[in-house]
Amino acid sequence: MSSRSANAGYDRHITIFSPEGRLFQVEYAFKAISNAGLTSVGVRGKDSVVIVTQKKVPDKLIDASTVTHIFRITPHIGCVMTGLDPDGRNQVMRARQEAAEFKYKNGYEIAPDMLAKRMANINQVYTQKAFMRPLGVSMILIGWDDERGPQLYKTDPAGYFAGYRATAAGAKHQEAFNYLEKKLKSDEPANVEDTVEMAVATLSSVLAANFKAQDLEIAVVSRDNPTFRVLSTEEIDSELTRIAEKD
């Protein structure tokens, strides 16, 4: 019996397990993230946290300034969405809503770990109900916590979330994990510059590409400036020049 006929019918519904105990629709959501063709990397340093992703403008007629995968959620928390673009925007909208409701009810900003947990819980509900589908998107969340310092979290379509020293999502994410594991055997990056450098170097090594400023999007949160900040093309260019000169 072919594996296709063995799986027959079990990938038609989100809520039905196959005899091997798998939920195929959730697995397909993970494939959608890899098939989107973008790679994102997040790295946490001692006093800062950085996200880097590729910037691909699919059409020459599109205004490049309107294409982004990095979003601010609260003044101190932001994220990079890897996977299906419309699903990503939907999840960002929901994250902003959750963060705003939390602040309204409690009178202070939501912490990055609480927001990651909440978004993961919402994703998990999508795997239980037949009238929903899992979102084909992975959220890498960064932020500053007054008690814990720089924070890096990742959520996935199955509803899992965890805090990371460094992580990646999208195409070639496994290669990025391997690279980061080797680099982070020693200590975490000491400052913002080193953290940015490690994130860019990871992406550059995994994709075997030398990036120009317009090929990347970078966002930073640090102790000196705990606001979520997306770097401009000029700032990215100067960072790339600094890294090239260092090499």
PDB file of N, CA, C and O in Angstrom, residues 12-47:
ATOM      1  N   ARG A  12      -7.804  15.504   5.167  1.00  0.00           N
ATOM      2  CA  ARG A  12      -8.966  16.309   4.743  1.00  0.00           C
ATOM      3  C   ARG A  12      -9.511  17.154   5.902  1.00  0.00           C
ATOM      4  O   ARG A  12     -10.163  18.147   5.696  1.00  0.00           O
ATOM      5  N   HIS A  13      -9.293  16.702   7.120  1.00  0.00           N
ATOM      6  CA  HIS A  13      -9.842  17.420   8.274  1.00  0.00           C
ATOM      7  C   HIS A  13      -8.717  17.817   9.229  1.00  0.00           C
ATOM      8  O   HIS A  13      -7.800  17.039   9.460  1.00  0.00           O
ATOM      9  N   ILE A  14      -8.859  18.995   9.814  1.00  0.00           N
ATOM     10  CA  ILE A  14      -7.850  19.488  10.742  1.00  0.00           C
ATOM     11  C   ILE A  14      -7.902  18.685  12.037  1.00  0.00           C
ATOM     12  O   ILE A  14      -6.888  18.449  12.678  1.00  0.00           O
ATOM     13  N   THR A  15      -9.092  18.249  12.423  1.00  0.00           N
ATOM     14  CA  THR A  15      -9.296  17.750  13.784  1.00  0.00           C
ATOM     15  C   THR A  15      -9.176  16.236  13.905  1.00  0.00           C
ATOM     16  O   THR A  15      -9.406  15.699  14.980  1.00  0.00           O
ATOM     17  N   ILE A  16      -8.851  15.527  12.827  1.00  0.00           N
ATOM     18  CA  ILE A  16      -8.822  14.060  12.882  1.00  0.00           C
ATOM     19  C   ILE A  16      -7.385  13.553  12.830  1.00  0.00           C
ATOM     20  O   ILE A  16      -6.637  13.885  11.907  1.00  0.00           O
ATOM     21  N   PHE A  17      -7.014  12.739  13.815  1.00  0.00           N
ATOM     22  CA  PHE A  17      -5.684  12.123  13.840  1.00  0.00           C
ATOM     23  C   PHE A  17      -5.618  10.979  12.837  1.00  0.00           C
ATOM     24  O   PHE A  17      -6.605  10.272  12.629  1.00  0.00           O
ATOM     25  N   SER A  18      -4.449  10.783  12.251  1.00  0.00           N
ATOM     26  CA  SER A  18      -4.216   9.594  11.423  1.00  0.00           C
ATOM     27  C   SER A  18      -3.893   8.437  12.369  1.00  0.00           C
ATOM     28  O   SER A  18      -3.602   8.665  13.548  1.00  0.00           O
ATOM     29  N   PRO A  19      -3.905   7.198  11.883  1.00  0.00           N
ATOM     30  CA  PRO A  19      -3.589   6.065  12.766  1.00  0.00           C
ATOM     31  C   PRO A  19      -2.197   6.168  13.392  1.00  0.00           C
ATOM     32  O   PRO A  19      -1.926   5.591  14.436  1.00  0.00           O
ATOM     33  N   GLU A  20      -1.271   6.932  12.731  1.00  0.00           N
ATOM     34  CA  GLU A  20       0.074   7.107  13.305  1.00  0.00           C
ATOM     35  C   GLU A  20       0.100   8.231  14.343  1.00  0.00           C
ATOM     36  O   GLU A  20       1.168   8.561  14.881  1.00  0.00           O
ATOM     37  N   GLY A  21      -1.050   8.874  14.571  1.00  0.00           N
ATOM     38  CA  GLY A  21      -1.108   9.948  15.569  1.00  0.00           C
ATOM     39  C   GLY A  21      -0.652  11.291  15.042  1.00  0.00           C
ATOM     40  O   GLY A  21      -0.107  12.111  15.776  1.00  0.00           O
ATOM     41  N   ARG A  22      -0.862  11.530  13.737  1.00  0.00           N
ATOM     42  CA  ARG A  22      -0.426  12.796  13.139  1.00  0.00           C
ATOM     43  C   ARG A  22      -1.621  13.633  12.710  1.00  0.00           C
ATOM     44  O   ARG A  22      -2.666  13.089  12.346  1.00  0.00           O
ATOM     45  N   LEU A  23      -1.434  14.944  12.766  1.00  0.00           N
ATOM     46  CA  LEU A  23      -2.437  15.873  12.229  1.00  0.00           C
ATOM     47  C   LEU A  23      -1.838  16.487  10.960  1.00  0.00           C
ATOM     48  O   LEU A  23      -1.006  17.381  11.031  1.00  0.00           O
ATOM     49  N   PHE A  24      -2.261  15.978   9.812  1.00  0.00           N
ATOM     50  CA  PHE A  24      -1.599  16.361   8.566  1.00  0.00           C
ATOM     51  C   PHE A  24      -1.761  17.838   8.231  1.00  0.00           C
ATOM     52  O   PHE A  24      -0.836  18.462   7.731  1.00  0.00           O
ATOM     53  N   GLN A  25      -2.936  18.399   8.500  1.00  0.00           N
ATOM     54  CA  GLN A  25      -3.149  19.811   8.153  1.00  0.00           C
ATOM     55  C   GLN A  25      -2.194  20.722   8.923  1.00  0.00           C
ATOM     56  O   GLN A  25      -1.721  21.726   8.392  1.00  0.00           O
ATOM     57  N   VAL A  26      -1.890  20.353  10.166  1.00  0.00           N
ATOM     58  CA  VAL A  26      -0.946  21.145  10.959  1.00  0.00           C
ATOM     59  C   VAL A  26       0.465  21.003  10.369  1.00  0.00           C
ATOM     60  O   VAL A  26       1.213  21.975  10.252  1.00  0.00           O
ATOM     61  N   GLU A  27       0.802  19.778   9.940  1.00  0.00           N
ATOM     62  CA  GLU A  27       2.117  19.557   9.300  1.00  0.00           C
ATOM     63  C   GLU A  27       2.230  20.339   7.992  1.00  0.00           C
ATOM     64  O   GLU A  27       3.287  20.887   7.679  1.00  0.00           O
ATOM     65  N   TYR A  28       1.131  20.419   7.259  1.00  0.00           N
ATOM     66  CA  TYR A  28       1.143  21.184   5.997  1.00  0.00           C
ATOM     67  C   TYR A  28       1.326  22.676   6.265  1.00  0.00           C
ATOM     68  O   TYR A  28       1.912  23.399   5.453  1.00  0.00           O
ATOM     69  N   ALA A  29       0.816  23.150   7.413  1.00  0.00           N
ATOM     70  CA  ALA A  29       1.006  24.564   7.784  1.00  0.00           C
ATOM     71  C   ALA A  29       2.495  24.858   7.988  1.00  0.00           C
ATOM     72  O   ALA A  29       2.994  25.908   7.583  1.00  0.00           O
ATOM     73  N   PHE A  30       3.219  23.904   8.596  1.00  0.00           N
ATOM     74  CA  PHE A  30       4.672  24.055   8.761  1.00  0.00           C
ATOM     75  C   PHE A  30       5.369  24.097   7.401  1.00  0.00           C
ATOM     76  O   PHE A  30       6.327  24.839   7.206  1.00  0.00           O
ATOM     77  N   LYS A  31       4.869  23.269   6.463  1.00  0.00           N
ATOM     78  CA  LYS A  31       5.461  23.261   5.114  1.00  0.00           C
ATOM     79  C   LYS A  31       5.227  24.602   4.427  1.00  0.00           C
ATOM     80  O   LYS A  31       6.094  25.093   3.697  1.00  0.00           O
ATOM     81  N   ALA A  32       4.063  25.193   4.648  1.00  0.00           N
ATOM     82  CA  ALA A  32       3.744  26.497   4.048  1.00  0.00           C
ATOM     83  C   ALA A  32       4.754  27.555   4.490  1.00  0.00           C
ATOM     84  O   ALA A  32       5.119  28.442   3.713  1.00  0.00           O
ATOM     85  N   ILE A  33       5.226  27.460   5.741  1.00  0.00           N
ATOM     86  CA  ILE A  33       6.205  28.421   6.255  1.00  0.00           C
ATOM     87  C   ILE A  33       7.524  28.287   5.485  1.00  0.00           C
ATOM     88  O   ILE A  33       8.109  29.272   5.048  1.00  0.00           O
ATOM     89  N   SER A  34       7.970  27.041   5.303  1.00  0.00           N
ATOM     90  CA  SER A  34       9.233  26.809   4.578  1.00  0.00           C
ATOM     91  C   SER A  34       9.102  27.162   3.099  1.00  0.00           C
ATOM     92  O   SER A  34      10.032  27.708   2.499  1.00  0.00           O
ATOM     93  N   ASN A  35       7.935  26.853   2.520  1.00  0.00           N
ATOM     94  CA  ASN A  35       7.740  27.071   1.084  1.00  0.00           C
ATOM     95  C   ASN A  35       7.590  28.537   0.702  1.00  0.00           C
ATOM     96  O   ASN A  35       7.643  28.884  -0.476  1.00  0.00           O
ATOM     97  N   ALA A  36       7.389  29.406   1.705  1.00  0.00           N
ATOM     98  CA  ALA A  36       7.251  30.845   1.403  1.00  0.00           C
ATOM     99  C   ALA A  36       8.566  31.417   0.866  1.00  0.00           C
ATOM    100  O   ALA A  36       8.582  32.487   0.263  1.00  0.00           O
ATOM    101  N   GLY A  37       9.673  30.710   1.126  1.00  0.00           N
ATOM    102  CA  GLY A  37      10.958  31.083   0.497  1.00  0.00           C
ATOM    103  C   GLY A  37      11.762  32.148   1.208  1.00  0.00           C
ATOM    104  O   GLY A  37      12.771  32.619   0.694  1.00  0.00           O
ATOM    105  N   LEU A  38      11.337  32.557   2.393  1.00  0.00           N
ATOM    106  CA  LEU A  38      12.102  33.548   3.166  1.00  0.00           C
ATOM    107  C   LEU A  38      12.700  32.886   4.393  1.00  0.00           C
ATOM    108  O   LEU A  38      12.124  31.940   4.929  1.00  0.00           O
ATOM    109  N   THR A  39      13.844  33.401   4.839  1.00  0.00           N
ATOM    110  CA  THR A  39      14.453  32.922   6.083  1.00  0.00           C
ATOM    111  C   THR A  39      14.570  34.098   7.047  1.00  0.00           C
ATOM    112  O   THR A  39      14.962  35.185   6.645  1.00  0.00           O
ATOM    113  N   SER A  40      14.205  33.851   8.306  1.00  0.00           N
ATOM    114  CA  SER A  40      14.325  34.880   9.343  1.00  0.00           C
ATOM    115  C   SER A  40      15.174  34.340  10.479  1.00  0.00           C
ATOM    116  O   SER A  40      15.123  33.148  10.776  1.00  0.00           O
ATOM    117  N   VAL A  41      15.916  35.233  11.120  1.00  0.00           N
ATOM    118  CA  VAL A  41      16.792  34.839  12.229  1.00  0.00           C
ATOM    119  C   VAL A  41      16.593  35.801  13.393  1.00  0.00           C
ATOM    120  O   VAL A  41      16.457  37.012  13.188  1.00  0.00           O
ATOM    121  N   GLY A  42      16.564  35.247  14.611  1.00  0.00           N
ATOM    122  CA  GLY A  42      16.515  36.073  15.823  1.00  0.00           C
ATOM    123  C   GLY A  42      17.682  35.696  16.721  1.00  0.00           C
ATOM    124  O   GLY A  42      17.948  34.511  16.908  1.00  0.00           O
ATOM    125  N   VAL A  43      18.384  36.690  17.268  1.00  0.00           N
ATOM    126  CA  VAL A  43      19.518  36.427  18.167  1.00  0.00           C
ATOM    127  C   VAL A  43      19.403  37.323  19.398  1.00  0.00           C
ATOM    128  O   VAL A  43      19.170  38.526  19.272  1.00  0.00           O
ATOM    129  N   ARG A  44      19.567  36.694  20.565  1.00  0.00           N
ATOM    130  CA  ARG A  44      19.535  37.453  21.821  1.00  0.00           C
ATOM    131  C   ARG A  44      20.951  37.606  22.361  1.00  0.00           C
ATOM    132  O   ARG A  44      21.680  36.625  22.498  1.00  0.00           O
ATOM    133  N   GLY A  45      21.334  38.843  22.654  1.00  0.00           N
ATOM    134  CA  GLY A  45      22.640  39.106  23.254  1.00  0.00           C
ATOM    135  C   GLY A  45      22.482  39.394  24.735  1.00  0.00           C
ATOM    136  O   GLY A  45      21.412  39.201  25.307  1.00  0.00           O
ATOM    137  N   LYS A  46      23.563  39.878  25.350  1.00  0.00           N
ATOM    138  CA  LYS A  46      23.503  40.154  26.799  1.00  0.00           C
ATOM    139  C   LYS A  46      22.621  41.354  27.118  1.00  0.00           C
ATOM    140  O   LYS A  46      21.954  41.375  28.136  1.00  0.00           O
ATOM    141  N   ASP A  47      22.654  42.366  26.243  1.00  0.00           N
ATOM    142  CA  ASP A  47      21.865  43.569  26.538  1.00  0.00           C
ATOM    143  C   ASP A  47      20.992  43.987  25.359  1.00  0.00           C
ATOM    144  O   ASP A  47      20.504  45.111  25.319  1.00  0.00           O
TER     145      ASP A  47
END
